[in-house]
């Protein structure tokens, strides 16, 4: 396994904080590439690592709460291409097993997914000891322990090189770079993921953030106590939120990167990396992914960000960077050209 950079693919790096202009690294940064399981032996090791018991350990306990749904969180019950193209992404981060959400997108190699940057490369809680995640495994259409299209081990991960400098302290710089692409190996039957699931989502760059958006994820928690422990909030089933998208710029003492958008949503951990759609056909389940879920945000009744640490009387949103030609397109190009 090794890390390198993809030459010729560069992005700019400047971020506008609330009220101030904060300069990120002056030089354009290349795309960072990390090879995961490329040999047959490495792929078998990842497959063997994710036993049913390990996956079950990432399922939270169920509760006796009665079913409850709303636009800020509900189970996705349609059976179409959406279910097939979105799945759980399992990995090991600093020695701890974890899961995110990822989505199959159109790509020349028919083997590319998009997710959050921190699902493939992360620091520890102190913002130190940057590491690439290991034992990367994608299961599309995962539900209740079922793997209808098989398992796909991660082959190569890509993030913008700026993300490798993330220190957990300067979201106004690094928040926009919390996105990634991953190239997958074929499943146990030798199928590439797009062929196995029979579909792929469109990916959009520089689309307007405002308007109605729909976010998906495999959350392992809910911020609403009345929905905590329901099947769609323990990691076993796909959940979604839909509503008017808002941009989150952070607070004066904790500014966020520009162009972080999202909708009112109670989905918690595990939904990171899930897709945000600007356009989605409920009939076909095909749409345009314009961003991913990366963090929570809170707004008051006037629509302003709540002060840091204050949530009472505030509405929780799930937000993340909007895909751009500057940052996301090079990641997508690097992935779809790789094998």
Short mmCIF file of C-alpha atoms in Angstrom, two decimals:
data_model
loop_
_atom_site.label_atom_id
_atom_site.label_comp_id
_atom_site.label_asym_id
_atom_site.label_seq_id
_atom_site.Cartn_x
_atom_site.Cartn_y
_atom_site.Cartn_z
CA UNK A 1 0.00 0.00 0.00
CA UNK A 2 1.36 3.43 -0.87
CA UNK A 3 0.48 7.08 -1.22
CA UNK A 4 1.43 9.39 -4.05
CA UNK A 5 0.09 12.33 -6.02
CA UNK A 6 -1.53 12.52 -9.41
CA UNK A 7 0.46 14.91 -11.57
CA UNK A 8 -1.26 17.44 -13.77
CA UNK A 9 -4.44 17.63 -11.70
CA UNK A 10 -4.40 20.79 -9.61
CA UNK A 11 -6.87 22.85 -7.65
CA UNK A 12 -6.84 26.32 -6.18
CA UNK A 13 -6.83 26.82 -2.43
CA UNK A 14 -8.39 29.90 -0.92
CA UNK A 15 -11.31 30.14 1.48
CA UNK A 16 -13.47 33.05 2.55
CA UNK A 17 -14.17 33.06 6.28
CA UNK A 18 -16.96 35.06 7.87
CA UNK A 19 -15.89 38.69 7.60
CA UNK A 20 -12.26 37.90 6.74
CA UNK A 21 -10.29 36.48 3.87
CA UNK A 22 -8.27 33.50 5.04
CA UNK A 23 -5.59 32.24 2.68
CA UNK A 24 -5.03 28.51 2.39
CA UNK A 25 -1.71 27.20 1.01
CA UNK A 26 -0.65 29.57 -1.75
CA UNK A 27 0.45 26.98 -4.29
CA UNK A 28 -2.09 24.86 -6.15
CA UNK A 29 -2.14 21.35 -4.71
CA UNK A 30 -2.31 18.09 -6.67
CA UNK A 31 -4.70 15.26 -6.00
CA UNK A 32 -3.38 12.84 -3.37
CA UNK A 33 -3.68 9.14 -4.18
CA UNK A 34 -3.47 6.23 -1.77
CA UNK A 35 -3.41 2.63 -2.95
CA UNK A 36 -5.45 0.29 -0.80
CA UNK A 37 -6.04 -3.35 -1.78
CA UNK A 38 -4.59 -3.85 -5.27
CA UNK A 39 -3.33 -7.43 -5.14
CA UNK A 40 -5.53 -10.50 -4.86
CA UNK A 41 -4.01 -11.24 -1.48
CA UNK A 42 -4.77 -7.75 -0.15
CA UNK A 43 -8.33 -7.94 -1.44
CA UNK A 44 -8.92 -11.30 0.24
CA UNK A 45 -7.56 -9.90 3.49
CA UNK A 46 -10.10 -7.05 3.46
CA UNK A 47 -12.94 -9.41 2.59
CA UNK A 48 -11.90 -11.75 5.40
CA UNK A 49 -11.55 -8.87 7.85
CA UNK A 50 -15.19 -7.81 7.53
CA UNK A 51 -16.87 -10.78 9.13
CA UNK A 52 -20.61 -10.63 9.88
CA UNK A 53 -19.67 -10.12 13.52
CA UNK A 54 -17.51 -7.05 12.76
CA UNK A 55 -20.27 -5.50 10.68
CA UNK A 56 -22.86 -6.29 13.35
CA UNK A 57 -20.65 -4.52 15.89
CA UNK A 58 -21.28 -1.30 13.90
CA UNK A 59 -25.03 -1.67 14.36
CA UNK A 60 -26.45 0.26 17.30
CA UNK A 61 -29.11 -1.19 19.64
CA UNK A 62 -32.74 -0.94 18.58
CA UNK A 63 -35.28 0.88 20.73
CA UNK A 64 -38.99 0.53 21.48
CA UNK A 65 -39.74 3.92 19.92
CA UNK A 66 -42.77 3.81 17.60
CA UNK A 67 -42.16 4.66 13.93
CA UNK A 68 -41.87 8.37 13.27
CA UNK A 69 -40.90 10.15 10.07
CA UNK A 70 -40.70 13.65 8.70
CA UNK A 71 -38.86 15.66 6.06
CA UNK A 72 -35.95 15.97 8.49
CA UNK A 73 -35.53 12.20 8.61
CA UNK A 74 -37.37 9.14 7.33
CA UNK A 75 -36.67 5.65 6.00
CA UNK A 76 -36.26 5.41 2.24
CA UNK A 77 -38.81 2.79 1.21
CA UNK A 78 -38.75 3.14 -2.59
CA UNK A 79 -37.14 0.27 -4.46
CA UNK A 80 -35.28 1.70 -7.43
CA UNK A 81 -31.80 2.75 -8.59
CA UNK A 82 -31.29 4.96 -5.54
CA UNK A 83 -31.18 1.95 -3.24
CA UNK A 84 -28.75 0.16 -5.54
CA UNK A 85 -26.28 3.01 -5.96
CA UNK A 86 -26.02 4.14 -2.31
CA UNK A 87 -24.37 1.89 0.25
CA UNK A 88 -22.37 1.60 3.45
CA UNK A 89 -18.64 2.21 3.40
CA UNK A 90 -16.78 0.25 6.08
CA UNK A 91 -13.19 1.04 7.13
CA UNK A 92 -10.71 1.10 9.98
CA UNK A 93 -9.65 4.54 11.25
CA UNK A 94 -6.75 4.78 13.71
CA UNK A 95 -7.37 1.20 14.77
CA UNK A 96 -11.14 1.61 15.23
CA UNK A 97 -13.74 0.14 12.88
CA UNK A 98 -16.26 2.66 11.52
CA UNK A 99 -18.70 3.24 8.69
CA UNK A 100 -19.80 6.04 6.38
CA UNK A 101 -22.04 6.27 3.33
CA UNK A 102 -20.95 6.42 -0.32
CA UNK A 103 -22.52 6.58 -3.79
CA UNK A 104 -21.78 5.01 -7.16
CA UNK A 105 -21.35 7.79 -9.74
CA UNK A 106 -20.93 7.73 -13.50
CA UNK A 107 -17.29 7.10 -14.43
CA UNK A 108 -15.35 5.65 -17.33
CA UNK A 109 -14.04 2.78 -15.21
CA UNK A 110 -17.53 1.94 -13.90
CA UNK A 111 -15.94 1.51 -10.48
CA UNK A 112 -16.04 4.92 -8.76
CA UNK A 113 -17.81 6.10 -5.61
CA UNK A 114 -17.92 9.50 -3.90
CA UNK A 115 -17.86 10.04 -0.15
CA UNK A 116 -16.52 12.43 2.49
CA UNK A 117 -12.80 13.10 2.78
CA UNK A 118 -12.72 12.15 6.46
CA UNK A 119 -14.05 8.69 5.54
CA UNK A 120 -10.83 7.90 3.64
CA UNK A 121 -8.26 10.10 5.40
CA UNK A 122 -8.49 11.47 8.93
CA UNK A 123 -6.59 12.76 11.93
CA UNK A 124 -7.12 11.74 15.52
CA UNK A 125 -9.44 13.78 17.77
CA UNK A 126 -6.61 16.22 18.47
CA UNK A 127 -6.20 17.00 14.80
CA UNK A 128 -2.91 15.10 14.66
CA UNK A 129 -1.52 11.84 13.28
CA UNK A 130 -3.06 12.01 9.82
CA UNK A 131 -3.76 8.50 8.47
CA UNK A 132 -5.46 6.95 5.47
CA UNK A 133 -8.25 4.57 6.44
CA UNK A 134 -7.67 0.84 5.98
CA UNK A 135 -9.81 -2.24 5.28
CA UNK A 136 -12.04 -0.18 2.98
CA UNK A 137 -15.15 -2.08 1.87
CA UNK A 138 -18.27 -0.82 0.06
CA UNK A 139 -21.58 -2.71 0.20
CA UNK A 140 -24.17 -1.13 -2.13
CA UNK A 141 -27.84 -1.47 -1.17
CA UNK A 142 -26.88 -2.74 2.27
CA UNK A 143 -29.90 -3.42 4.51
CA UNK A 144 -30.46 -5.52 7.61
CA UNK A 145 -27.16 -7.31 7.15
CA UNK A 146 -27.95 -8.18 3.52
CA UNK A 147 -25.48 -7.65 0.64
CA UNK A 148 -27.60 -8.04 -2.52
CA UNK A 149 -24.89 -7.02 -5.00
CA UNK A 150 -21.89 -8.39 -3.16
CA UNK A 151 -18.87 -6.66 -1.64
CA UNK A 152 -16.39 -4.29 -3.26
CA UNK A 153 -13.02 -3.65 -1.65
CA UNK A 154 -11.38 -0.27 -2.03
CA UNK A 155 -8.56 -0.14 -4.59
CA UNK A 156 -7.44 3.52 -4.60
CA UNK A 157 -8.58 6.55 -2.58
CA UNK A 158 -8.29 10.15 -3.77
CA UNK A 159 -8.50 13.42 -1.86
CA UNK A 160 -7.28 16.92 -2.63
CA UNK A 161 -3.78 17.21 -1.16
CA UNK A 162 -4.92 20.24 0.85
CA UNK A 163 -7.10 17.89 2.91
CA UNK A 164 -3.97 16.12 4.16
CA UNK A 165 -3.10 19.30 6.11
CA UNK A 166 -6.44 19.33 7.95
CA UNK A 167 -5.85 20.08 11.63
CA UNK A 168 -9.45 20.00 12.93
CA UNK A 169 -8.99 23.65 13.93
CA UNK A 170 -9.48 25.61 10.72
CA UNK A 171 -12.75 24.57 9.15
CA UNK A 172 -12.85 27.84 7.23
CA UNK A 173 -9.95 26.46 5.16
CA UNK A 174 -10.34 22.70 5.15
CA UNK A 175 -14.12 22.17 5.25
CA UNK A 176 -14.44 22.62 1.49
CA UNK A 177 -11.94 19.82 0.91
CA UNK A 178 -13.81 17.20 2.96
CA UNK A 179 -14.69 15.10 -0.08
CA UNK A 180 -13.19 12.07 -1.77
CA UNK A 181 -13.48 9.53 -4.54
CA UNK A 182 -12.62 5.85 -4.26
CA UNK A 183 -11.98 3.33 -7.02
CA UNK A 184 -13.33 -0.13 -6.18
CA UNK A 185 -12.19 -3.61 -7.07
CA UNK A 186 -14.75 -5.98 -8.66
CA UNK A 187 -16.97 -8.01 -6.35
CA UNK A 188 -16.68 -11.72 -5.65
CA UNK A 189 -18.32 -12.47 -9.01
CA UNK A 190 -15.84 -10.32 -10.95
CA UNK A 191 -18.37 -7.53 -11.62
CA UNK A 192 -17.50 -3.85 -11.50
CA UNK A 193 -19.82 -2.00 -9.19
CA UNK A 194 -21.74 -0.06 -11.84
CA UNK A 195 -22.38 -3.26 -13.79
CA UNK A 196 -23.41 -5.16 -10.67
CA UNK A 197 -25.98 -2.61 -9.48
CA UNK A 198 -27.10 -1.69 -13.00
CA UNK A 199 -26.97 2.07 -12.51
CA UNK A 200 -24.90 5.08 -11.50
CA UNK A 201 -25.77 8.56 -10.35
CA UNK A 202 -24.85 11.69 -12.27
CA UNK A 203 -22.33 14.00 -10.62
CA UNK A 204 -22.71 17.77 -10.90
CA UNK A 205 -20.12 20.52 -10.46
CA UNK A 206 -20.73 24.18 -9.56
CA UNK A 207 -24.48 23.68 -9.30
CA UNK A 208 -26.41 26.32 -7.29
CA UNK A 209 -26.67 25.33 -3.63
CA UNK A 210 -30.05 26.92 -3.01
CA UNK A 211 -33.28 25.09 -3.74
CA UNK A 212 -34.78 21.81 -2.62
CA UNK A 213 -32.21 19.13 -1.84
CA UNK A 214 -32.36 15.51 -0.68
CA UNK A 215 -29.68 13.93 1.51
CA UNK A 216 -29.19 10.21 2.14
CA UNK A 217 -27.21 8.19 4.64
CA UNK A 218 -26.84 5.12 6.80
CA UNK A 219 -26.90 6.87 10.19
CA UNK A 220 -26.11 5.03 13.40
CA UNK A 221 -27.79 7.70 15.52
CA UNK A 222 -30.58 10.29 15.46
CA UNK A 223 -30.57 13.71 17.08
CA UNK A 224 -34.30 13.29 17.82
CA UNK A 225 -34.73 11.10 20.95
CA UNK A 226 -38.12 9.93 19.68
CA UNK A 227 -36.45 8.38 16.63
CA UNK A 228 -33.31 7.08 18.30
CA UNK A 229 -33.01 3.32 17.82
CA UNK A 230 -35.40 3.01 14.87
CA UNK A 231 -34.08 0.66 12.12
CA UNK A 232 -33.10 3.57 9.86
CA UNK A 233 -30.96 5.12 12.64
CA UNK A 234 -28.92 2.13 13.79
CA UNK A 235 -26.95 1.62 10.57
CA UNK A 236 -29.16 -1.09 9.12
CA UNK A 237 -31.29 0.85 6.63
CA UNK A 238 -31.12 3.85 4.33
CA UNK A 239 -32.61 7.12 5.58
CA UNK A 240 -33.15 10.47 3.90
CA UNK A 241 -33.95 14.12 4.57
CA UNK A 242 -35.47 16.61 2.13
CA UNK A 243 -36.13 20.33 2.24
CA UNK A 244 -34.89 23.81 1.33
CA UNK A 245 -31.09 23.87 1.38
CA UNK A 246 -29.27 26.50 3.45
CA UNK A 247 -25.65 27.59 3.34
CA UNK A 248 -23.76 27.37 6.63
CA UNK A 249 -21.00 29.93 7.16
CA UNK A 250 -20.32 29.09 10.78
CA UNK A 251 -20.09 31.57 13.64
CA UNK A 252 -17.66 34.43 14.34
CA UNK A 253 -15.65 32.28 16.73
CA UNK A 254 -15.89 29.16 14.58
CA UNK A 255 -16.17 30.11 10.89
CA UNK A 256 -16.94 27.48 8.28
CA UNK A 257 -15.77 27.20 4.71
CA UNK A 258 -17.94 28.84 2.07
CA UNK A 259 -20.35 26.76 0.01
CA UNK A 260 -21.33 24.28 2.72
CA UNK A 261 -24.96 23.44 2.03
CA UNK A 262 -27.52 21.11 3.55
CA UNK A 263 -31.06 20.50 4.77
CA UNK A 264 -32.77 20.14 8.15
CA UNK A 265 -31.84 16.61 9.15
CA UNK A 266 -31.55 14.45 12.27
CA UNK A 267 -29.24 11.81 10.75
CA UNK A 268 -26.16 11.27 12.90
CA UNK A 269 -22.85 9.39 12.66
CA UNK A 270 -22.60 7.00 9.73
CA UNK A 271 -24.37 9.39 7.35
CA UNK A 272 -21.09 11.17 6.57
CA UNK A 273 -20.25 10.83 2.91
CA UNK A 274 -23.87 10.31 1.94
CA UNK A 275 -25.04 12.05 -1.24
CA UNK A 276 -26.87 15.35 -1.48
CA UNK A 277 -29.05 15.54 -4.60
CA UNK A 278 -30.24 18.71 -6.30
CA UNK A 279 -32.27 16.70 -8.77
CA UNK A 280 -33.73 13.28 -8.03
CA UNK A 281 -36.46 11.27 -9.70
CA UNK A 282 -38.40 9.37 -7.06
CA UNK A 283 -39.68 7.08 -9.82
CA UNK A 284 -36.32 5.99 -11.24
CA UNK A 285 -34.07 6.81 -8.29
CA UNK A 286 -31.60 8.58 -10.57
CA UNK A 287 -30.46 12.14 -9.95
CA UNK A 288 -27.50 14.49 -9.77
CA UNK A 289 -25.20 14.34 -6.75
CA UNK A 290 -23.97 17.87 -5.97
CA UNK A 291 -22.35 17.32 -2.57
CA UNK A 292 -21.88 15.05 0.42
CA UNK A 293 -22.75 15.12 4.12
CA UNK A 294 -19.80 16.04 6.33
CA UNK A 295 -20.98 17.85 9.50
CA UNK A 296 -23.94 19.13 11.50
CA UNK A 297 -24.98 22.78 11.76
CA UNK A 298 -27.66 24.56 13.78
CA UNK A 299 -29.88 27.48 12.78
CA UNK A 300 -32.23 29.56 14.93
CA UNK A 301 -35.81 30.49 14.06
CA UNK A 302 -34.57 33.54 12.17
CA UNK A 303 -32.39 31.37 9.97
CA UNK A 304 -29.11 32.51 11.52
CA UNK A 305 -26.39 30.11 12.73
CA UNK A 306 -26.74 29.37 16.43
CA UNK A 307 -23.79 30.33 18.65
CA UNK A 308 -21.19 27.63 19.05
CA UNK A 309 -22.31 25.06 21.60
CA UNK A 310 -25.90 26.32 21.80
CA UNK A 311 -28.58 24.05 20.36
CA UNK A 312 -31.69 24.74 22.41
CA UNK A 313 -34.39 26.20 20.20
CA UNK A 314 -32.26 25.55 17.12
CA UNK A 315 -32.87 23.31 14.11
CA UNK A 316 -30.19 20.79 13.22
CA UNK A 317 -28.99 20.65 9.62
CA UNK A 318 -26.69 18.16 7.91
CA UNK A 319 -24.33 20.06 5.62
CA UNK A 320 -21.30 19.49 3.44
CA UNK A 321 -19.31 20.96 0.56
CA UNK A 322 -20.95 21.63 -2.77
CA UNK A 323 -19.10 19.83 -5.58
CA UNK A 324 -17.00 22.19 -7.71
CA UNK A 325 -14.88 22.05 -10.85
CA UNK A 326 -11.99 23.37 -8.77
CA UNK A 327 -11.91 20.62 -6.13
CA UNK A 328 -14.25 17.77 -7.06
CA UNK A 329 -13.70 17.49 -10.81
CA UNK A 330 -9.99 16.63 -10.45
CA UNK A 331 -10.90 13.94 -7.89
CA UNK A 332 -13.46 12.47 -10.26
CA UNK A 333 -11.10 12.61 -13.23
CA UNK A 334 -8.30 10.97 -11.27
CA UNK A 335 -10.59 8.17 -10.12
CA UNK A 336 -12.23 7.33 -13.42
CA UNK A 337 -8.87 7.21 -15.18
CA UNK A 338 -7.35 4.92 -12.57
CA UNK A 339 -7.11 1.17 -12.37
#
